Steps between C-alpha positions, in 0.01 A plus 500: 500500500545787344417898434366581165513866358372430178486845385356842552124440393335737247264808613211345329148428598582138327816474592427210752312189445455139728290228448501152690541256172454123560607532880789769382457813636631731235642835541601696176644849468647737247845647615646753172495249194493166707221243622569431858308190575478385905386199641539631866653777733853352405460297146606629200337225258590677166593861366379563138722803317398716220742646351312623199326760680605735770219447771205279537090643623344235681494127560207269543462114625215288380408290793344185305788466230838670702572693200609880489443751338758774500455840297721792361392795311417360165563100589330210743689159535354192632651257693387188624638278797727153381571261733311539822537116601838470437573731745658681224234792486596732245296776243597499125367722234229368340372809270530871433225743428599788314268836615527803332357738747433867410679774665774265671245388789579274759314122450269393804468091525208272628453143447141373431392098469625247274807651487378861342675768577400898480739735356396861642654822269341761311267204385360142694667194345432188543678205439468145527892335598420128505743451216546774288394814606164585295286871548169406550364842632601833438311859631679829446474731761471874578769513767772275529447241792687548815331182634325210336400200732310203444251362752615131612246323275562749208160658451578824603747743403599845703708708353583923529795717327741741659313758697143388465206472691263282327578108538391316161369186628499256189232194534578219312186388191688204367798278496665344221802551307322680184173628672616660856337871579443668769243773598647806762366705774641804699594481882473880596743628714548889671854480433767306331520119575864399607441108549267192407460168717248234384406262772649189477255188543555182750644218287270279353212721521265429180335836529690837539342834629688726329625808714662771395726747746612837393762770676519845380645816626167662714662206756223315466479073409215421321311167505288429134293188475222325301207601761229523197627264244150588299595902513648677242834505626680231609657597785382720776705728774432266765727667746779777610730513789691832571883445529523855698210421714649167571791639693448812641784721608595485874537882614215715580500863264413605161413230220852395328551447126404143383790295575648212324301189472500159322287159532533188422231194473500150642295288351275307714657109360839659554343651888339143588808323439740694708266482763529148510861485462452756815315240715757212401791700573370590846512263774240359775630720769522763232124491356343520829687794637544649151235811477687619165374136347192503637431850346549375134360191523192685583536705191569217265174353614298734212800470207550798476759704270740702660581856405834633656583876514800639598704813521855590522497543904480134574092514559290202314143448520325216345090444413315178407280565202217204555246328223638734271249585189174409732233736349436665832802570680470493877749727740641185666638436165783690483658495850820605673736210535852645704625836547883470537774795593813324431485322156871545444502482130788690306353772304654743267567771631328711176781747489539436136248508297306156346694337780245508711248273369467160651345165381434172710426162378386265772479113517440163704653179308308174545820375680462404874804670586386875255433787729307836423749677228448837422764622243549874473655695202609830536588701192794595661687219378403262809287142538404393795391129588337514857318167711348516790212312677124646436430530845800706591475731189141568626543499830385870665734434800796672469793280378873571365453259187259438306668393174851361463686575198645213354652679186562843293515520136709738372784648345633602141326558155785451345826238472709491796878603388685504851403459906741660751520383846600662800735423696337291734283418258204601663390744191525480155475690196338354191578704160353456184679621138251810502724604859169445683588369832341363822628446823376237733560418813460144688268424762636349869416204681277299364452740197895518357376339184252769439646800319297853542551770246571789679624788215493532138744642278508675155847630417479691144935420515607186381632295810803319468520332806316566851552443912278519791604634820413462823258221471325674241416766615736696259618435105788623298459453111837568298403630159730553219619831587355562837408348827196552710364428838150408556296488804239204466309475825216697293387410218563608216820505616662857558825621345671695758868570318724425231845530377666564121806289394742499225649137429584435106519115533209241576374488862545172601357505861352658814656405794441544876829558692559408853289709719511710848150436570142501337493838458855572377547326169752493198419372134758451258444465104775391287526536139673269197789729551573379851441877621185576727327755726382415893146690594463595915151462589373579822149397593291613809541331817264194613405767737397774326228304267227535735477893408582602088535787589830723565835418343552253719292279260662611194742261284777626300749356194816637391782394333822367776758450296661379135751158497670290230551149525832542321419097346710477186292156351173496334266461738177364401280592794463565814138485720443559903534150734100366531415650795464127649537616887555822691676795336878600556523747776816753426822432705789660605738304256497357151622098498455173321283406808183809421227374333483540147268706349540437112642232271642559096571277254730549189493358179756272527306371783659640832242552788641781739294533826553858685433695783515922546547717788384852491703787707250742597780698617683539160217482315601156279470136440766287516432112358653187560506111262436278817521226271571404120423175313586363211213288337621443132167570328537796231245684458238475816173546376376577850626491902349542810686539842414486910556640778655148596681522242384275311499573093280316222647553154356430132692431222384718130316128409284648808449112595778392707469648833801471782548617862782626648627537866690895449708410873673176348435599135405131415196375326166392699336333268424478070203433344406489093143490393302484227546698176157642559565554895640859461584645821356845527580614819673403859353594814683386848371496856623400842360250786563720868789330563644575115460185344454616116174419250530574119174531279587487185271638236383353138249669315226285634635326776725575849744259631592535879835371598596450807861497657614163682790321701799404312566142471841442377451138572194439269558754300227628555306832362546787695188682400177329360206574321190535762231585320359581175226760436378503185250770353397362143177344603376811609667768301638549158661761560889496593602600837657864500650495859509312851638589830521364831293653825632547820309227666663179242183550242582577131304751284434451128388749239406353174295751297336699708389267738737480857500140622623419866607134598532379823826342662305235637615166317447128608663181497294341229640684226698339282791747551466479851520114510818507353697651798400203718378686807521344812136359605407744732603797321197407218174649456440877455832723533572837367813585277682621789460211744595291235823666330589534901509148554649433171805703596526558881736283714483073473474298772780331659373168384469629171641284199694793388623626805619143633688508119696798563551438841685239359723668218590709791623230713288469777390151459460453903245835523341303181461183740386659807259654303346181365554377831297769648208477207511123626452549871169766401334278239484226732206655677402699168128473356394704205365831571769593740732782446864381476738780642753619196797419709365154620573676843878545471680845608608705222904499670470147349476641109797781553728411741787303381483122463807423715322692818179285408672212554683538792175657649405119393783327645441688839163444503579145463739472778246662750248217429636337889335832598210534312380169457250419257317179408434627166648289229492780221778420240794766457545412149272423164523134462348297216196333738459884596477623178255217425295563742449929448444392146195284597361867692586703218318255285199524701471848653471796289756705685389861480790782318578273185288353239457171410811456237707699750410192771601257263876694458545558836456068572752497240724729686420323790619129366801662297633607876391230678756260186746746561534515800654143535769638338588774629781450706680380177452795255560867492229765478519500141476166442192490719342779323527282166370211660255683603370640183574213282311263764189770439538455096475152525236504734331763300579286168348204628153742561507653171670227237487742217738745752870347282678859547795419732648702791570846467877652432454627888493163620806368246714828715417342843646219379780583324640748792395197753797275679275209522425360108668182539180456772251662275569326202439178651128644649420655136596151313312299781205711406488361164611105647859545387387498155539859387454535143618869358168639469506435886862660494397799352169520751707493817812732310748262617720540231495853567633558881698206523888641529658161533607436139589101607181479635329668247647328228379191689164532548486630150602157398314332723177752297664308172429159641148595634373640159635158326270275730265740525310282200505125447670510167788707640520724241852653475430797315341611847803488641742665250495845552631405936763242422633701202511831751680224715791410253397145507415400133627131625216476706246629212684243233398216756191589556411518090624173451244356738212733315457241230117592436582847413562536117742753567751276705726396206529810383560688786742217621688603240539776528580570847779225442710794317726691655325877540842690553544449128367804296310259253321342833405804623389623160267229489377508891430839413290448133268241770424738709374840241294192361353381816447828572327510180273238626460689842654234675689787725639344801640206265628764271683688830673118532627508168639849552662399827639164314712765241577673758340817419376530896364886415221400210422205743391769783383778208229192434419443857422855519307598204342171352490266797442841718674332817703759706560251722591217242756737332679587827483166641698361156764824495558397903535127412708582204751730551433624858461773665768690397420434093473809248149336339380535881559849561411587140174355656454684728638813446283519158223281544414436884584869646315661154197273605510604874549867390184473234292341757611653788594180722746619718553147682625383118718750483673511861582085432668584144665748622599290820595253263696721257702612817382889468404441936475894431213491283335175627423700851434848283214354310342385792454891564455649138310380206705268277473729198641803668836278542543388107414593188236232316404525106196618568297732740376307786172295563213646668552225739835612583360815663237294732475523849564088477826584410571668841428159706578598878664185588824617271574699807535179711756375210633866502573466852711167483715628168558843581874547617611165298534662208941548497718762628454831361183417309233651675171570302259599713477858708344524799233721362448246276476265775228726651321566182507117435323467892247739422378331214469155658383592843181679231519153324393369852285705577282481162514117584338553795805383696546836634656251885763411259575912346529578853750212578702574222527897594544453829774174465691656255880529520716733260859353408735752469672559152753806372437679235150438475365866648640690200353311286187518644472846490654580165472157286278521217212276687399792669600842345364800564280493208190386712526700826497859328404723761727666727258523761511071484631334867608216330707663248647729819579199681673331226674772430656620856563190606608134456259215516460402872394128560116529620394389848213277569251784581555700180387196290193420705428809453532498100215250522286674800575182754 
């Protein structure tokens, strides 16, 4: 579903047309130069420009053929429907008929049989459009034609001109393309006709009686029929009915003034029909109590036509006009049908004037579900679409609704350059490039899709950019060298002051400033030269708008105050936050922790977010950077910021779009599309609990992404594309703007034409499918529900939860958990709700480990008290594992999707193995067992899945006691047969410290990969034993290789002695031409065999591209302490960690390097912060991936080991480092785990560290540059105090 405002239609008698066209009901308009074409209330099929010509005349459907005719002064264009039954329905131009019409008149349209259509000017035309258009009858006339309209079987034609009385009623002689005439009478009239209706016959009918209505301006309808086909004329007055007798006034005194009037005909086919839709739609019960009913089925029993008058007080009254053109008319046949007080249509209120005419086209579709439609055009600028039931329409008992209105048509006549919400974004402004602007306001309740148009605007200033105030009810328009303020609850809207400004440089903005209250506001503008000028405007109370009257109504605007920025850099731009929530109230200080209120980008590609504070006291503005980022793209081509602060960016190729989180300053998410897929514009919203949506606009389509949980372990996305609106199929014209409503919908202008769609979405779609909702949250949600659930708080039994839970050591909360989700899906069936917590207390998720199990270990030494003859199991066992995987494989368990179920039996088995275990292993070396247990498990699910473990896995090992015991698990995983691409899968080589050992199990790799094939190839082998220092071992094992044709050779020459420089010479010639032959890794051998270890590991690393391989031969080689290893990793593995980010690299080189005081550092900074790389950092390095929140668990054991005197870290860095993960958690949805860190935390205390803190260059007083800023005060009088537990819940609002 969706709202349509296609356009403002024209003020035209044509300018409307509908026909029901092979079971299509039809709807075409003319809106400035466009074709609007409708299929209902809220289908756009198609919209046809013109940009040749400035405005079209009238429009006109042929109901046999679907084509349309559309006309502009001196030109008519045909088009004719294409693909219907595909489903694909679609108008293309088929011709063009050039008119030259005399004196510039307007064309007037009718379409005749066989496809004939009548071209209405200063002369007739007629054409025949089968094909090629050809004129086949042509009659000047003496007065241009107002109206010309063929009778339905094209024998007659009425026509009159501009101001005329006389109807020329043309009666068709012959037919034929070369021989057509017609013959013409005159239709006298006492004053000038204003309107035209021929009756439309009952399908089918062979034989038509022709009958002609007429309206002119004595208020009088006029019925003309055949009565005397034999008499000289062919039609005959055969009836009048008196609009202003109709409806009589209702006060007693003298006779008014004739008062407005207008009618409107339903045909009797078109009467019948919605009768009988009438009695279908009523019930039993309904049809015998039902006098409304009963009253028009008696009327229908005579088919009569209906004639409806009405005026502009709400009164109707209706006659039936019976046996229309019976030579003598009786009384009874024109009769009084319903008198009715309370119509409730929307008329014009004829204050301007040619606004006050109305037209109304009225239908009743074959359909079974079509009700009575009456559509209503004002020449205001307004279309109306109405239904209702026949019975209540006509009903004389008073009712409150008669007719619903399902839709209204309106809007610009020209392109759409810019829409401005409010606020709350419950009223908008749409502008187009002449500065003719509408405002709009949303409906409520059921109704918030429905926008109303409640002021008009025509500004003869340029306007440069624009805000509404107080829910629309007030607009501010900054012009180039002025501002003004505009009152729009009247339309036209009302300009009530303005102020004069002086600023050399480009404006670049208009922003609202943190406010006292709705009536006390402060705008800011700020110019290219970073100087600007705040305006005060004060606006009447809600109070006072009752009465207008007084000065207690009266709004004023005046300049506050001047400021300068005082920024030094170029900056590019700088635009207000979206307005995606509610507005920043003033407060009595200026700090990092305001909202921000406006976001800048430089050139260079530095995104500054900011906040102000005005002093009404002194009369100034004082502004503050809450936050700076540095993205790396040059030249933006476009940004967008928050209120959440949240910031999209574009790069100048305008097709790579990334998001940025301004409080961490790391990137959100990337995306590159198309070379076609320019992005246009960014437009951000807000669920009510401030999850963040991003449309993101194309010329002809709108991409909504949503934000979503991190997933560090998956890696997953942490926003995804939702939906995809696209508007080619029914526009070619781009889109010129889009904003978000209050309520979660998103308007569209394209053109001229406002398009609203709906935040309802469903499961089905593709998008949608991908996000593997749970079962029961599928069917029909709405894009708040659904970003809600995709970012609120997991369930305790949740995959990802159970996987940190882990990283952070609490493997025995991770097994009463699944001990508890055991005990409840014992007795589980689906459809039941499954409590979040699997009914544990929350003290079980934040209070310390230790105290949960002694809590345990008392509770288990009160069982003599408390006996129980439960048997439930105080640990996860294998056979209990088993058995909760059978239920999870059964029941869909309600809070996770279907892939999530099959993770969390993963989890479930991965505990249950390690587990037995665990009395032999640290924590770290159960948290790689864990995770390596879950890749192979995972491996096995997914063969294609060959990536190994990650480098955070390789660090639990590698700072774990227990590897002796873990490599014996890992090489029983792969039967004792580990070959090295399983070596380099589980990182062995990698976080193994023993050297003895290492250099063991290395060999023990060399022997594998020489049985790994029945020849026993040694050249599989060479690279290991020649790391080893055994070329013995290799000799032997050529001279059993007899089938290989390199054995003599080879035997050869690994019989020399390789200290000799000829030996080496030649070892080294082998391997550039093996290399040559991209044989690498038997190349690296030869390297290693002259002894040239380095161009061994340079070929590991950049042909064989094996990190692993390379450091696993320098370790073997020369150990740990070698100059080719830390060459390695100083310029190969810490450059790679700092391009891409990976902090968990980097904190086990440097660990390995013996810089302790950098290995614990990175944990806290970014890795290119701490060294200087070639070249600029990856995007990737600047992800939010790169932050992973279990480093703090890792920071937590290293922290204080890193020597005497070489502390790194601060504890402000400490706390900065705690914010960020604790909001890591939290955007995981493990917001039990945020609060257990907060609350758990302990500070170590270090020297030195304060002063630092305060005046390092991490965090100098280039950011926090007001004086007015607590945090700078604090920093500044005194020393950083360790936090207590209360002030970080309260960072996070626990």
């Amino acid at each position: 579903m969706r709202v349509v405002l296609p356009g403002k239609p024209q003020a035209k008698l044509e300018a409307v047309s509908t026909a029901q066209w092979e079971g299509q009901r039809v709807v075409a308009y003319i809106t400035g130069n466009a074709l609007a074409i409708l299929g209902g209330p809220h289908e756009l099929i198609q919209t046809i420009y013109h940009d040749e010509c400035l405005s079209l005349d009238a429009v006109a459907i042929d109901e046999t053929c679907g084509k349309i005719a559309v006309a502009s002064l001196d030109e008519v264009y045909i088009y004719q429907p294409q693909g219907k039954h595909e489903r694909r329905l679609k108008w293309s131009l088929q011709c063009t008929i050039v008119c030259q019409a005399e004196g510039r008149r307007s064309l007037t349209l009718s379409w005749g049989s066989a496809e004939e259509l009548l071209v209405g000017s200063s002369s007739l035309l007629l054409y025949q459009v089968s094909y090629r258009p050809t004129k086949i009858w042509h009659q000047r006339l003496s007065r241009s034609a107002k109206i010309a309209r063929f009778s339905y079987d094209a024998s007659f034609i009425a026509s009159t001109g501009s101001y005329d009385r006389l109807i020329k009623l043309w009666r068709r002689q012959s037919y034929g393309a070369e021989d057509t005439k017609f013959d013409f009478t005159y239709l006298s009239h006492p004053a000038v006709v204003t309107a035209i209706h021929w009756r439309k016959p009952h399908k089918g009918q062979h034989t038509i009686d022709n009958v002609l209505y007429s309206i002119c301006v004595d208020g009088k309808v006029r019925v003309w029929a055949a009565m005397d086909p034999h008499g000289p004329h062919a039609f005959q007055l055969w009836s009048a009915i008196d609009m202003q007798e109709s409806i009589q006034p209702r006060h007693l005194g003298p006779t008014p003034q004739p008062e407005f009037r207008c009618a409107f005909i339903v045909d009797c086919h078109d009467f019948i029909r919605a009768t009988e839709r009438a009695v279908q739609n009523a019930s039993d019960h309904d049809q015998g109590e039902n006098h409304a009913l009963e009253h028009l089925l008696e009327v229908a029993k005579s088919n009569p036509e209906i004639c409806v008058i009405l005026d502009r007080s709400g009164h109707m009254s209706a006659w039936g006009l019976e046996s229309i053109g019976c030579k003598v008319r009786q009384p009874s046949n024109v009769f009084n049908v319903a008198h009715i007080h309370n119509i409730g249509l929307p008329f014009p209120p004829g204050a301007i004037s040619g606004e006050d005419v109305v037209q109304f086209l009225n239908f009743c579709d074959e359909n079974q579900d079509s009700e009575f439609t009456l559509l209503m055009h004002n020449f205001d600028g307004r279309l109306y679409w109405f239904e209702g039931s026949l019975d209540e329409l006509f009903d004389p008992s008073p009712r409150e609704q008669r007719l619903r209105a399902k839709a209204l048509w309106t809007g610009h006549d020209g392109s759409i350059k810019k829409i401005v919400r409010s606020v709350s974004g419950k009223a908008v402004m749409s502008r187009t490039n002449d500065n003719e602007g509408l405002i709009w306001k949303q409906g409520r309740g059921s109704y918030e899709m429905a926008l109303t148009r409640v002021s008009s605007l025509d500004c003869s200033e340029h306007i440069h950019r624009s805000w509404l105030l107080q829910d629309g009810n007030w607009l501010v328009n900054l012009h180039h060298q002025s501002i003004s303020l505009w009152d729009v609850q009247c339309s036209p809207a009302k300009n009530v002051g303005s102020c004069s400004f002086d600023l050399k440089a480009k404006l670049l903005c208009l922003i609202p400033l943190p406010r006292k209250s709705r009536e006390h506001i402060h705008l800011a503008t700020i110019s290219a030269s970073m100087t600007g000028i705040v305006w005060e405007i004060i606006l009447p109370s809600l109070s006072s708008r009752s009465s207008r009257l007084g000065d207690s109504y009266r709004a004023t605007i005046e300049e506050f105050c001047t400021f300068d920025l005082g920024l030094c850099d170029d900056l590019a731009f700088m635009m207000p936050v979206d307005p995606a929530g509610s507005a920043a109230l003033i407060s009595s200080t200026l700090d990092t922790f305001a909202k921000d209120v406006a976001v800048s980008y430089s050139h260079e590609g530095l995104l500054r977010s900011w906040t102000a504070y005005v002093d009404t006291n002194s009369l100034s503005v004082e502004w503050l950077v809450t936050s700076t980022v540095e993205t790396g793209i040059d030249e933006p081509h476009l940004a967008s910021g928050s209120s959440t602060r949240k910031t999209a960016v574009v790069d100048k190729s305008k097709t790579n779009l990334t998001i940025w989180d301004m409080r961490s300053g790391q990137l959100e998410h990337e995306d590159h599309y198309g070379d076609l897929d320019i992005i246009q514009d960014l437009d951000w919203s807000s669920t009510p609990d401030d999850q963040s949506i991003l449309a993101v606009g194309f010329p002809h389509k709108v991409s909504i992404l949503a934000q979503m949980r991190y997933d560090y372990l998956n890696v997953g996305p942490a926003w995804s594309s939702i939906r995809e609106i696209y508007l080619g199929q029914s526009t070619p014209h781009p889109i010129g703007d889009s904003t978000w409503l209050g309520s979660g919908h998103l308007l569209v202008g394209t053109g001229n034409q406002l398009l609203v769609y709906d935040k309802e979405v469903t499961s089905t779609d593709s998008m949608i499918v991908d996000l593997s909702l749970p079962i029961h949250k599928r069917g029909p949600l709405n894009l708040f529900n659904l970003i809600t659930y995709l970012n609120g708080p997991l369930p305790v039994f949740h995959p990802q939860f159970l996987a940190q839970c882990i990283l952070s050591g609490k493997l025995f909360l991770v097994q009463k958990v699944i001990l508890s989700l055991h005990k409840t899906l014992k007795f589980f069936t689906d459809g039941d709700d499954l409590d979040s917590l699997v009914s544990m207390s929350l003290d079980d998720f934040y209070l310390p480990q230790n105290n949960l199990l002694s809590a345990a270990r008392k509770e288990m030494n009160a069982s003599f008290v408390t006996f129980s003859d439960t048997d439930d199991p105080e640990t996860v066992s294998e056979e209990l594992a088993a058995s909760l995987n059978e239920n999870l494989a059964r029941l869909s368990v309600p809070h996770i999707s279907s892939r999530e179920q099959i993770q969390l039996a993963d989890i479930i088995e991965c505990v249950a193995t390690a587990e037995k275990h665990r009395r032999s292993m640290d924590d770290n070396a159960m948290r790689y067992l864990l995770f390596f247990r879950q890749h192979m498990i995972r491996k096995s699910q997914v063969p294609r899945e060959q990536a190994g473990i990650t480098f955070r896995e390789i660090a639990w090992a590698y700072h774990s006691n227990s590897q002796d015991i873990l490599l014996d698990l890992v090489s029983r995983q792969f039967h004792n047969r580990m070959l090295w691409e399983h070596a380099r899968e589980c990182g062995v080589f990698m976080w193994m410290t023993d050297l003895t050992t290492l250099r063991s199990h290395f060999e023990t790799i060399a022997r594998n990969e020489y049985t790994k094939t029945d020849e026993k190839n040694p050249i599989d082998c060479s690279l290991f034993y020649l790391a080893l220092k055994k070329k013995a071992v290799l000799v032997g094992l050529w001279r059993m290789a007899s089938w290989n044709r390199e054995q003599a050779s080879t035997k050869r020459l690994l019989s020399n002695n390789f200290s000799d420089q000829r030996w080496k010479t030649a070892a080294l010639k082998n391997a550039y031409a093996l290399l040559g032959k991209r044989r690498f890794e038997y190349a690296a051998s030869f390297f290693l065999l002259a002894g040239n270890l380095q161009d061994a590991v340079n070929v590991c690393i950049h042909q064989v591209r094996d990190l692993q391989l390379a450091v696993a031969v320098a370790r073997v080689y020369e150990g740990d302490d070698g100059p080719v290893l830390r060459a390695l990793l100083e310029d190969k593995v810490l450059t790679q960690a700092a391009l891409e980010g990976n902090r968990w690299l980097a904190t086990w080189a440097w660990w390995m390097l013996g810089r302790r005081d950098l290995a614990v550092r990175t944990l806290i900074d970014p890795v290119y912060t701490l060294l200087e790389t070639p070249e600029s950092p990856k995007m990737q390095a600047r992800s939010y991936l790169a932050s992973d929140p279990a480093l703090v668990v890792l920071y937590r054991q290293l922290r204080g080991k890193e020597g005497k005197g070489k502390t790194s870290v601060s504890e402000k860095m400490e706390w900065d480092f705690l914010n960020q993960t604790a909001r890591s958690y939290q955007r995981m949805g493990c917001d039990l785990l945020a609060l257990d860190l907060v609350r758990n935390w302990e500070f170590l205390p270090k020297e030195g560290g304060v002063e630092k803190a305060i005046n390092g260059s991490e965090h100098g007083g280039g950011v926090l540059r007001s004086p007015r800023s607590l945090v700078q005060l604090k920093l500044a009088q005194k020393e950083f105090v360790e936090p207590d537990a209360g002030s970080l819940l309260d960072s996070f609002g626990f």
